[in-house]
Amino acid sequence: VNAVNHNFDPMRYITDLDLNAVSQVHLIGYSKRDGVLQDDHAAAVQQELLTLLEKVLTVNPDIPVLVEWDRNFPTPEALHWNLKRISETIDGCGHSPVQIAGR
């Protein structure tokens, strides 16, 4: 979201980070309003964000991943489908087994 809003390359940004110093990745869905991406935690995680997650976990597969979805909750079926996509991305990077928890 920040990369699009501030016009920088997110892959390069991730490549330049010391991913061993990252303690957790927060994964969100965003919306677009007036040409600006909003980190609103109110949508499914978009594919380009899963691609960025894949890059992070390829470098450091031990980083915990937290999915944030705080409003506009989907049906249980849609939520399951989204969590399955995220789990497949995470599992494909050699990450520890996915644990799903909710509030």
PDB file of N, CA and C in Angstrom:
ATOM      1  N   VAL A   1       0.835  -1.185   0.000  1.00  0.00           N
ATOM      2  CA  VAL A   1       0.000   0.000   0.000  1.00  0.00           C
ATOM      3  C   VAL A   1       0.881   1.251   0.000  1.00  0.00           C
ATOM      4  N   ASN A   2       1.860   1.282   0.901  1.00  0.00           N
ATOM      5  CA  ASN A   2       2.754   2.445   0.947  1.00  0.00           C
ATOM      6  C   ASN A   2       3.534   2.600  -0.354  1.00  0.00           C
ATOM      7  N   ALA A   3       3.970   1.493  -0.932  1.00  0.00           N
ATOM      8  CA  ALA A   3       4.752   1.560  -2.174  1.00  0.00           C
ATOM      9  C   ALA A   3       3.946   2.205  -3.295  1.00  0.00           C
ATOM     10  N   VAL A   4       2.697   1.844  -3.424  1.00  0.00           N
ATOM     11  CA  VAL A   4       1.852   2.436  -4.464  1.00  0.00           C
ATOM     12  C   VAL A   4       1.575   3.906  -4.153  1.00  0.00           C
ATOM     13  N   ASN A   5       1.206   4.185  -2.912  1.00  0.00           N
ATOM     14  CA  ASN A   5       0.857   5.561  -2.538  1.00  0.00           C
ATOM     15  C   ASN A   5       2.046   6.516  -2.599  1.00  0.00           C
ATOM     16  N   HIS A   6       3.252   5.988  -2.384  1.00  0.00           N
ATOM     17  CA  HIS A   6       4.444   6.853  -2.351  1.00  0.00           C
ATOM     18  C   HIS A   6       5.396   6.575  -3.514  1.00  0.00           C
ATOM     19  N   ASN A   7       4.911   5.775  -4.468  1.00  0.00           N
ATOM     20  CA  ASN A   7       5.622   5.538  -5.718  1.00  0.00           C
ATOM     21  C   ASN A   7       7.046   4.999  -5.556  1.00  0.00           C
ATOM     22  N   PHE A   8       7.160   3.849  -4.869  1.00  0.00           N
ATOM     23  CA  PHE A   8       8.438   3.157  -4.835  1.00  0.00           C
ATOM     24  C   PHE A   8       8.218   1.674  -5.082  1.00  0.00           C
ATOM     25  N   ASP A   9       9.277   0.976  -5.413  1.00  0.00           N
ATOM     26  CA  ASP A   9       9.218  -0.441  -5.774  1.00  0.00           C
ATOM     27  C   ASP A   9       9.203  -1.303  -4.509  1.00  0.00           C
ATOM     28  N   PRO A  10       8.101  -1.986  -4.233  1.00  0.00           N
ATOM     29  CA  PRO A  10       8.036  -2.780  -3.010  1.00  0.00           C
ATOM     30  C   PRO A  10       9.002  -3.962  -2.995  1.00  0.00           C
ATOM     31  N   MET A  11       9.269  -4.560  -4.146  1.00  0.00           N
ATOM     32  CA  MET A  11      10.215  -5.685  -4.195  1.00  0.00           C
ATOM     33  C   MET A  11      11.625  -5.212  -3.831  1.00  0.00           C
ATOM     34  N   ARG A  12      11.995  -4.073  -4.358  1.00  0.00           N
ATOM     35  CA  ARG A  12      13.324  -3.538  -4.029  1.00  0.00           C
ATOM     36  C   ARG A  12      13.399  -3.191  -2.541  1.00  0.00           C
ATOM     37  N   TYR A  13      12.336  -2.606  -2.029  1.00  0.00           N
ATOM     38  CA  TYR A  13      12.276  -2.256  -0.610  1.00  0.00           C
ATOM     39  C   TYR A  13      12.477  -3.509   0.255  1.00  0.00           C
ATOM     40  N   ILE A  14      11.773  -4.572  -0.084  1.00  0.00           N
ATOM     41  CA  ILE A  14      11.900  -5.823   0.669  1.00  0.00           C
ATOM     42  C   ILE A  14      13.305  -6.390   0.532  1.00  0.00           C
ATOM     43  N   THR A  15      13.844  -6.337  -0.670  1.00  0.00           N
ATOM     44  CA  THR A  15      15.202  -6.853  -0.910  1.00  0.00           C
ATOM     45  C   THR A  15      16.223  -6.111  -0.053  1.00  0.00           C
ATOM     46  N   ASP A  16      16.014  -4.809   0.160  1.00  0.00           N
ATOM     47  CA  ASP A  16      16.951  -4.005   0.937  1.00  0.00           C
ATOM     48  C   ASP A  16      16.787  -4.155   2.449  1.00  0.00           C
ATOM     49  N   LEU A  17      15.701  -4.756   2.903  1.00  0.00           N
ATOM     50  CA  LEU A  17      15.468  -4.934   4.336  1.00  0.00           C
ATOM     51  C   LEU A  17      16.303  -6.078   4.905  1.00  0.00           C
ATOM     52  N   ASP A  18      16.645  -5.969   6.174  1.00  0.00           N
ATOM     53  CA  ASP A  18      17.231  -7.091   6.910  1.00  0.00           C
ATOM     54  C   ASP A  18      16.060  -7.909   7.452  1.00  0.00           C
ATOM     55  N   LEU A  19      15.645  -8.905   6.711  1.00  0.00           N
ATOM     56  CA  LEU A  19      14.449  -9.667   7.083  1.00  0.00           C
ATOM     57  C   LEU A  19      14.661 -10.534   8.313  1.00  0.00           C
ATOM     58  N   ASN A  20      15.889 -10.701   8.748  1.00  0.00           N
ATOM     59  CA  ASN A  20      16.130 -11.413  10.000  1.00  0.00           C
ATOM     60  C   ASN A  20      15.765 -10.549  11.206  1.00  0.00           C
ATOM     61  N   ALA A  21      15.623  -9.254  11.000  1.00  0.00           N
ATOM     62  CA  ALA A  21      15.242  -8.338  12.075  1.00  0.00           C
ATOM     63  C   ALA A  21      13.728  -8.124  12.139  1.00  0.00           C
ATOM     64  N   VAL A  22      12.980  -8.691  11.194  1.00  0.00           N
ATOM     65  CA  VAL A  22      11.523  -8.539  11.165  1.00  0.00           C
ATOM     66  C   VAL A  22      10.913  -9.555  12.112  1.00  0.00           C
ATOM     67  N   SER A  23      10.045  -9.088  13.022  1.00  0.00           N
ATOM     68  CA  SER A  23       9.474 -10.002  14.004  1.00  0.00           C
ATOM     69  C   SER A  23       8.086 -10.511  13.630  1.00  0.00           C
ATOM     70  N   GLN A  24       7.397  -9.829  12.697  1.00  0.00           N
ATOM     71  CA  GLN A  24       6.073 -10.287  12.287  1.00  0.00           C
ATOM     72  C   GLN A  24       5.647  -9.545  11.027  1.00  0.00           C
ATOM     73  N   VAL A  25       4.937 -10.239  10.148  1.00  0.00           N
ATOM     74  CA  VAL A  25       4.352  -9.628   8.959  1.00  0.00           C
ATOM     75  C   VAL A  25       2.852  -9.498   9.199  1.00  0.00           C
ATOM     76  N   HIS A  26       2.321  -8.300   8.963  1.00  0.00           N
ATOM     77  CA  HIS A  26       0.881  -8.084   9.038  1.00  0.00           C
ATOM     78  C   HIS A  26       0.361  -8.062   7.613  1.00  0.00           C
ATOM     79  N   LEU A  27      -0.561  -8.938   7.325  1.00  0.00           N
ATOM     80  CA  LEU A  27      -1.108  -9.089   5.984  1.00  0.00           C
ATOM     81  C   LEU A  27      -2.531  -8.555   5.997  1.00  0.00           C
ATOM     82  N   ILE A  28      -2.832  -7.665   5.054  1.00  0.00           N
ATOM     83  CA  ILE A  28      -4.135  -6.993   5.035  1.00  0.00           C
ATOM     84  C   ILE A  28      -4.724  -6.996   3.631  1.00  0.00           C
ATOM     85  N   GLY A  29      -5.986  -6.695   3.558  1.00  0.00           N
ATOM     86  CA  GLY A  29      -6.618  -6.374   2.289  1.00  0.00           C
ATOM     87  C   GLY A  29      -6.814  -4.868   2.257  1.00  0.00           C
ATOM     88  N   TYR A  30      -6.787  -4.292   1.085  1.00  0.00           N
ATOM     89  CA  TYR A  30      -6.923  -2.837   0.979  1.00  0.00           C
ATOM     90  C   TYR A  30      -8.047  -2.478   0.032  1.00  0.00           C
ATOM     91  N   SER A  31      -8.416  -1.203   0.073  1.00  0.00           N
ATOM     92  CA  SER A  31      -9.373  -0.676  -0.889  1.00  0.00           C
ATOM     93  C   SER A  31      -8.731   0.540  -1.547  1.00  0.00           C
ATOM     94  N   LYS A  32      -9.354   1.010  -2.614  1.00  0.00           N
ATOM     95  CA  LYS A  32      -8.849   2.181  -3.332  1.00  0.00           C
ATOM     96  C   LYS A  32      -9.921   3.260  -3.298  1.00  0.00           C
ATOM     97  N   ARG A  33      -9.531   4.438  -2.835  1.00  0.00           N
ATOM     98  CA  ARG A  33     -10.464   5.548  -2.746  1.00  0.00           C
ATOM     99  C   ARG A  33      -9.775   6.816  -3.249  1.00  0.00           C
ATOM    100  N   ASP A  34     -10.358   7.451  -4.232  1.00  0.00           N
ATOM    101  CA  ASP A  34      -9.805   8.687  -4.803  1.00  0.00           C
ATOM    102  C   ASP A  34      -8.361   8.508  -5.264  1.00  0.00           C
ATOM    103  N   GLY A  35      -8.063   7.346  -5.831  1.00  0.00           N
ATOM    104  CA  GLY A  35      -6.732   7.085  -6.369  1.00  0.00           C
ATOM    105  C   GLY A  35      -5.687   6.724  -5.336  1.00  0.00           C
ATOM    106  N   VAL A  36      -6.092   6.587  -4.084  1.00  0.00           N
ATOM    107  CA  VAL A  36      -5.159   6.264  -3.006  1.00  0.00           C
ATOM    108  C   VAL A  36      -5.563   4.918  -2.403  1.00  0.00           C
ATOM    109  N   LEU A  37      -4.580   4.052  -2.169  1.00  0.00           N
ATOM    110  CA  LEU A  37      -4.869   2.781  -1.507  1.00  0.00           C
ATOM    111  C   LEU A  37      -5.053   3.020  -0.018  1.00  0.00           C
ATOM    112  N   GLN A  38      -6.057   2.374   0.543  1.00  0.00           N
ATOM    113  CA  GLN A  38      -6.381   2.500   1.965  1.00  0.00           C
ATOM    114  C   GLN A  38      -6.127   1.168   2.661  1.00  0.00           C
ATOM    115  N   ASP A  39      -5.253   1.182   3.644  1.00  0.00           N
ATOM    116  CA  ASP A  39      -4.974   0.005   4.460  1.00  0.00           C
ATOM    117  C   ASP A  39      -6.117  -0.117   5.466  1.00  0.00           C
ATOM    118  N   ASP A  40      -7.245  -0.645   5.004  1.00  0.00           N
ATOM    119  CA  ASP A  40      -8.453  -0.602   5.825  1.00  0.00           C
ATOM    120  C   ASP A  40      -8.831  -1.936   6.470  1.00  0.00           C
ATOM    121  N   HIS A  41      -8.074  -2.974   6.204  1.00  0.00           N
ATOM    122  CA  HIS A  41      -8.324  -4.290   6.820  1.00  0.00           C
ATOM    123  C   HIS A  41      -9.762  -4.743   6.573  1.00  0.00           C
ATOM    124  N   ALA A  42     -10.299  -4.434   5.397  1.00  0.00           N
ATOM    125  CA  ALA A  42     -11.709  -4.703   5.147  1.00  0.00           C
ATOM    126  C   ALA A  42     -11.959  -5.466   3.855  1.00  0.00           C
ATOM    127  N   ALA A  43     -10.932  -6.157   3.364  1.00  0.00           N
ATOM    128  CA  ALA A  43     -11.084  -6.890   2.109  1.00  0.00           C
ATOM    129  C   ALA A  43     -10.170  -8.102   2.116  1.00  0.00           C
ATOM    130  N   ALA A  44     -10.394  -8.972   1.154  1.00  0.00           N
ATOM    131  CA  ALA A  44      -9.507 -10.122   0.982  1.00  0.00           C
ATOM    132  C   ALA A  44      -8.099  -9.635   0.648  1.00  0.00           C
ATOM    133  N   VAL A  45      -7.114 -10.389   1.027  1.00  0.00           N
ATOM    134  CA  VAL A  45      -5.723 -10.051   0.714  1.00  0.00           C
ATOM    135  C   VAL A  45      -5.523 -10.203  -0.795  1.00  0.00           C
ATOM    136  N   GLN A  46      -5.052  -9.138  -1.431  1.00  0.00           N
ATOM    137  CA  GLN A  46      -4.869  -9.137  -2.871  1.00  0.00           C
ATOM    138  C   GLN A  46      -3.641  -9.965  -3.262  1.00  0.00           C
ATOM    139  N   GLN A  47      -3.671 -10.487  -4.487  1.00  0.00           N
ATOM    140  CA  GLN A  47      -2.613 -11.371  -4.983  1.00  0.00           C
ATOM    141  C   GLN A  47      -1.239 -10.711  -4.938  1.00  0.00           C
ATOM    142  N   GLU A  48      -1.143  -9.434  -5.263  1.00  0.00           N
ATOM    143  CA  GLU A  48       0.166  -8.780  -5.256  1.00  0.00           C
ATOM    144  C   GLU A  48       0.758  -8.739  -3.851  1.00  0.00           C
ATOM    145  N   LEU A  49      -0.085  -8.718  -2.834  1.00  0.00           N
ATOM    146  CA  LEU A  49       0.417  -8.758  -1.465  1.00  0.00           C
ATOM    147  C   LEU A  49       0.901 -10.160  -1.109  1.00  0.00           C
ATOM    148  N   LEU A  50       0.240 -11.174  -1.644  1.00  0.00           N
ATOM    149  CA  LEU A  50       0.722 -12.545  -1.443  1.00  0.00           C
ATOM    150  C   LEU A  50       2.066 -12.751  -2.137  1.00  0.00           C
ATOM    151  N   THR A  51       2.265 -12.116  -3.274  1.00  0.00           N
ATOM    152  CA  THR A  51       3.548 -12.189  -3.973  1.00  0.00           C
ATOM    153  C   THR A  51       4.648 -11.552  -3.132  1.00  0.00           C
ATOM    154  N   LEU A  52       4.355 -10.420  -2.505  1.00  0.00           N
ATOM    155  CA  LEU A  52       5.328  -9.778  -1.621  1.00  0.00           C
ATOM    156  C   LEU A  52       5.600 -10.644  -0.395  1.00  0.00           C
ATOM    157  N   LEU A  53       4.556 -11.250   0.154  1.00  0.00           N
ATOM    158  CA  LEU A  53       4.727 -12.150   1.294  1.00  0.00           C
ATOM    159  C   LEU A  53       5.638 -13.310   0.924  1.00  0.00           C
ATOM    160  N   GLU A  54       5.420 -13.852  -0.261  1.00  0.00           N
ATOM    161  CA  GLU A  54       6.240 -14.955  -0.751  1.00  0.00           C
ATOM    162  C   GLU A  54       7.720 -14.552  -0.792  1.00  0.00           C
ATOM    163  N   LYS A  55       8.006 -13.352  -1.244  1.00  0.00           N
ATOM    164  CA  LYS A  55       9.378 -12.845  -1.293  1.00  0.00           C
ATOM    165  C   LYS A  55       9.974 -12.787   0.114  1.00  0.00           C
ATOM    166  N   VAL A  56       9.220 -12.258   1.057  1.00  0.00           N
ATOM    167  CA  VAL A  56       9.691 -12.153   2.443  1.00  0.00           C
ATOM    168  C   VAL A  56       9.972 -13.538   3.017  1.00  0.00           C
ATOM    169  N   LEU A  57       9.026 -14.458   2.854  1.00  0.00           N
ATOM    170  CA  LEU A  57       9.168 -15.785   3.460  1.00  0.00           C
ATOM    171  C   LEU A  57      10.194 -16.648   2.753  1.00  0.00           C
ATOM    172  N   THR A  58      10.510 -16.344   1.510  1.00  0.00           N
ATOM    173  CA  THR A  58      11.566 -17.065   0.812  1.00  0.00           C
ATOM    174  C   THR A  58      12.915 -16.738   1.445  1.00  0.00           C
ATOM    175  N   VAL A  59      13.060 -15.501   1.891  1.00  0.00           N
ATOM    176  CA  VAL A  59      14.304 -15.083   2.544  1.00  0.00           C
ATOM    177  C   VAL A  59      14.332 -15.555   3.995  1.00  0.00           C
ATOM    178  N   ASN A  60      13.228 -15.404   4.714  1.00  0.00           N
ATOM    179  CA  ASN A  60      13.152 -15.816   6.117  1.00  0.00           C
ATOM    180  C   ASN A  60      11.822 -16.507   6.377  1.00  0.00           C
ATOM    181  N   PRO A  61      11.792 -17.834   6.242  1.00  0.00           N
ATOM    182  CA  PRO A  61      10.527 -18.565   6.384  1.00  0.00           C
ATOM    183  C   PRO A  61      10.012 -18.661   7.817  1.00  0.00           C
ATOM    184  N   ASP A  62      10.763 -18.147   8.791  1.00  0.00           N
ATOM    185  CA  ASP A  62      10.345 -18.266  10.187  1.00  0.00           C
ATOM    186  C   ASP A  62       9.594 -17.053  10.717  1.00  0.00           C
ATOM    187  N   ILE A  63       9.364 -16.040   9.880  1.00  0.00           N
ATOM    188  CA  ILE A  63       8.643 -14.849  10.322  1.00  0.00           C
ATOM    189  C   ILE A  63       7.159 -15.198  10.501  1.00  0.00           C
ATOM    190  N   PRO A  64       6.603 -14.929  11.682  1.00  0.00           N
ATOM    191  CA  PRO A  64       5.163 -15.155  11.864  1.00  0.00           C
ATOM    192  C   PRO A  64       4.350 -14.217  10.977  1.00  0.00           C
ATOM    193  N   VAL A  65       3.202 -14.693  10.531  1.00  0.00           N
ATOM    194  CA  VAL A  65       2.318 -13.912   9.663  1.00  0.00           C
ATOM    195  C   VAL A  65       0.973 -13.757  10.361  1.00  0.00           C
ATOM    196  N   LEU A  66       0.526 -12.513  10.470  1.00  0.00           N
ATOM    197  CA  LEU A  66      -0.765 -12.199  11.065  1.00  0.00           C
ATOM    198  C   LEU A  66      -1.659 -11.612   9.981  1.00  0.00           C
ATOM    199  N   VAL A  67      -2.825 -12.220   9.773  1.00  0.00           N
ATOM    200  CA  VAL A  67      -3.794 -11.694   8.811  1.00  0.00           C
ATOM    201  C   VAL A  67      -4.767 -10.819   9.583  1.00  0.00           C
ATOM    202  N   GLU A  68      -4.909  -9.570   9.132  1.00  0.00           N
ATOM    203  CA  GLU A  68      -5.823  -8.632   9.788  1.00  0.00           C
ATOM    204  C   GLU A  68      -7.040  -8.397   8.899  1.00  0.00           C
ATOM    205  N   TRP A  69      -8.200  -8.632   9.450  1.00  0.00           N
ATOM    206  CA  TRP A  69      -9.463  -8.378   8.750  1.00  0.00           C
ATOM    207  C   TRP A  69     -10.432  -7.890   9.818  1.00  0.00           C
ATOM    208  N   ASP A  70     -10.626  -6.587   9.893  1.00  0.00           N
ATOM    209  CA  ASP A  70     -11.313  -5.986  11.022  1.00  0.00           C
ATOM    210  C   ASP A  70     -12.758  -5.563  10.772  1.00  0.00           C
ATOM    211  N   ARG A  71     -13.183  -5.506   9.515  1.00  0.00           N
ATOM    212  CA  ARG A  71     -14.570  -5.135   9.219  1.00  0.00           C
ATOM    213  C   ARG A  71     -14.939  -5.642   7.829  1.00  0.00           C
ATOM    214  N   ASN A  72     -16.211  -5.488   7.460  1.00  0.00           N
ATOM    215  CA  ASN A  72     -16.713  -6.035   6.191  1.00  0.00           C
ATOM    216  C   ASN A  72     -16.402  -7.523   6.089  1.00  0.00           C
ATOM    217  N   PHE A  73     -16.710  -8.229   7.146  1.00  0.00           N
ATOM    218  CA  PHE A  73     -16.382  -9.645   7.205  1.00  0.00           C
ATOM    219  C   PHE A  73     -17.112 -10.432   6.119  1.00  0.00           C
ATOM    220  N   PRO A  74     -16.409 -11.376   5.509  1.00  0.00           N
ATOM    221  CA  PRO A  74     -17.026 -12.182   4.450  1.00  0.00           C
ATOM    222  C   PRO A  74     -17.847 -13.321   5.037  1.00  0.00           C
ATOM    223  N   THR A  75     -18.491 -14.035   4.149  1.00  0.00           N
ATOM    224  CA  THR A  75     -19.179 -15.257   4.569  1.00  0.00           C
ATOM    225  C   THR A  75     -18.125 -16.255   5.046  1.00  0.00           C
ATOM    226  N   PRO A  76     -18.519 -17.238   5.835  1.00  0.00           N
ATOM    227  CA  PRO A  76     -17.544 -18.248   6.262  1.00  0.00           C
ATOM    228  C   PRO A  76     -16.857 -18.939   5.073  1.00  0.00           C
ATOM    229  N   GLU A  77     -17.615 -19.171   3.995  1.00  0.00           N
ATOM    230  CA  GLU A  77     -17.032 -19.814   2.818  1.00  0.00           C
ATOM    231  C   GLU A  77     -15.963 -18.931   2.175  1.00  0.00           C
ATOM    232  N   ALA A  78     -16.255 -17.646   2.038  1.00  0.00           N
ATOM    233  CA  ALA A  78     -15.285 -16.712   1.447  1.00  0.00           C
ATOM    234  C   ALA A  78     -14.061 -16.560   2.346  1.00  0.00           C
ATOM    235  N   LEU A  79     -14.272 -16.518   3.643  1.00  0.00           N
ATOM    236  CA  LEU A  79     -13.145 -16.428   4.580  1.00  0.00           C
ATOM    237  C   LEU A  79     -12.270 -17.667   4.472  1.00  0.00           C
ATOM    238  N   HIS A  80     -12.898 -18.824   4.406  1.00  0.00           N
ATOM    239  CA  HIS A  80     -12.148 -20.076   4.261  1.00  0.00           C
ATOM    240  C   HIS A  80     -11.326 -20.068   2.970  1.00  0.00           C
ATOM    241  N   TRP A  81     -11.932 -19.631   1.877  1.00  0.00           N
ATOM    242  CA  TRP A  81     -11.230 -19.579   0.592  1.00  0.00           C
ATOM    243  C   TRP A  81     -10.013 -18.655   0.691  1.00  0.00           C
ATOM    244  N   ASN A  82     -10.187 -17.482   1.318  1.00  0.00           N
ATOM    245  CA  ASN A  82      -9.075 -16.545   1.463  1.00  0.00           C
ATOM    246  C   ASN A  82      -7.977 -17.107   2.345  1.00  0.00           C
ATOM    247  N   LEU A  83      -8.334 -17.722   3.459  1.00  0.00           N
ATOM    248  CA  LEU A  83      -7.329 -18.314   4.342  1.00  0.00           C
ATOM    249  C   LEU A  83      -6.603 -19.466   3.656  1.00  0.00           C
ATOM    250  N   LYS A  84      -7.307 -20.190   2.798  1.00  0.00           N
ATOM    251  CA  LYS A  84      -6.668 -21.273   2.049  1.00  0.00           C
ATOM    252  C   LYS A  84      -5.615 -20.711   1.092  1.00  0.00           C
ATOM    253  N   ARG A  85      -5.920 -19.629   0.390  1.00  0.00           N
ATOM    254  CA  ARG A  85      -4.945 -18.984  -0.513  1.00  0.00           C
ATOM    255  C   ARG A  85      -3.715 -18.524   0.260  1.00  0.00           C
ATOM    256  N   ILE A  86      -3.946 -17.899   1.403  1.00  0.00           N
ATOM    257  CA  ILE A  86      -2.844 -17.404   2.222  1.00  0.00           C
ATOM    258  C   ILE A  86      -2.021 -18.579   2.747  1.00  0.00           C
ATOM    259  N   SER A  87      -2.685 -19.604   3.247  1.00  0.00           N
ATOM    260  CA  SER A  87      -1.991 -20.789   3.775  1.00  0.00           C
ATOM    261  C   SER A  87      -1.143 -21.463   2.701  1.00  0.00           C
ATOM    262  N   GLU A  88      -1.670 -21.561   1.503  1.00  0.00           N
ATOM    263  CA  GLU A  88      -0.913 -22.185   0.412  1.00  0.00           C
ATOM    264  C   GLU A  88       0.333 -21.372   0.083  1.00  0.00           C
ATOM    265  N   THR A  89       0.219 -20.059   0.111  1.00  0.00           N
ATOM    266  CA  THR A  89       1.383 -19.197  -0.132  1.00  0.00           C
ATOM    267  C   THR A  89       2.418 -19.405   0.961  1.00  0.00           C
ATOM    268  N   ILE A  90       1.979 -19.385   2.194  1.00  0.00           N
ATOM    269  CA  ILE A  90       2.884 -19.540   3.333  1.00  0.00           C
ATOM    270  C   ILE A  90       3.532 -20.918   3.321  1.00  0.00           C
ATOM    271  N   ASP A  91       2.742 -21.954   3.162  1.00  0.00           N
ATOM    272  CA  ASP A  91       3.268 -23.325   3.159  1.00  0.00           C
ATOM    273  C   ASP A  91       4.253 -23.546   2.016  1.00  0.00           C
ATOM    274  N   GLY A  92       4.019 -22.901   0.877  1.00  0.00           N
ATOM    275  CA  GLY A  92       4.888 -23.050  -0.273  1.00  0.00           C
ATOM    276  C   GLY A  92       6.266 -22.439  -0.076  1.00  0.00           C
ATOM    277  N   CYS A  93       6.439 -21.648   0.963  1.00  0.00           N
ATOM    278  CA  CYS A  93       7.728 -20.998   1.237  1.00  0.00           C
ATOM    279  C   CYS A  93       8.506 -21.709   2.324  1.00  0.00           C
ATOM    280  N   GLY A  94       8.035 -22.874   2.754  1.00  0.00           N
ATOM    281  CA  GLY A  94       8.731 -23.616   3.793  1.00  0.00           C
ATOM    282  C   GLY A  94       8.480 -23.060   5.187  1.00  0.00           C
ATOM    283  N   HIS A  95       7.438 -22.292   5.318  1.00  0.00           N
ATOM    284  CA  HIS A  95       7.074 -21.701   6.611  1.00  0.00           C
ATOM    285  C   HIS A  95       6.569 -22.797   7.534  1.00  0.00           C
ATOM    286  N   SER A  96       6.621 -22.533   8.824  1.00  0.00           N
ATOM    287  CA  SER A  96       6.058 -23.458   9.805  1.00  0.00           C
ATOM    288  C   SER A  96       4.575 -23.657   9.496  1.00  0.00           C
ATOM    289  N   PRO A  97       3.991 -24.763   9.954  1.00  0.00           N
ATOM    290  CA  PRO A  97       2.575 -25.016   9.681  1.00  0.00           C
ATOM    291  C   PRO A  97       1.698 -23.838  10.117  1.00  0.00           C
ATOM    292  N   VAL A  98       0.666 -23.585   9.335  1.00  0.00           N
ATOM    293  CA  VAL A  98      -0.237 -22.474   9.602  1.00  0.00           C
ATOM    294  C   VAL A  98      -1.181 -22.836  10.733  1.00  0.00           C
ATOM    295  N   GLN A  99      -1.363 -21.897  11.652  1.00  0.00           N
ATOM    296  CA  GLN A  99      -2.335 -22.032  12.727  1.00  0.00           C
ATOM    297  C   GLN A  99      -3.338 -20.911  12.555  1.00  0.00           C
ATOM    298  N   ILE A 100      -4.611 -21.240  12.561  1.00  0.00           N
ATOM    299  CA  ILE A 100      -5.647 -20.240  12.376  1.00  0.00           C
ATOM    300  C   ILE A 100      -6.327 -19.987  13.717  1.00  0.00           C
ATOM    301  N   ALA A 101      -6.353 -18.726  14.109  1.00  0.00           N
ATOM    302  CA  ALA A 101      -6.992 -18.340  15.350  1.00  0.00           C
ATOM    303  C   ALA A 101      -7.809 -17.083  15.096  1.00  0.00           C
ATOM    304  N   GLY A 102      -8.864 -16.910  15.835  1.00  0.00           N
ATOM    305  CA  GLY A 102      -9.691 -15.708  15.699  1.00  0.00           C
ATOM    306  C   GLY A 102     -10.041 -15.178  17.061  1.00  0.00           C
ATOM    307  N   ARG A 103     -10.580 -13.980  17.042  1.00  0.00           N
ATOM    308  CA  ARG A 103     -11.005 -13.369  18.305  1.00  0.00           C
ATOM    309  C   ARG A 103     -12.383 -13.814  18.655  1.00  0.00           C
TER     310      ARG A 103
END
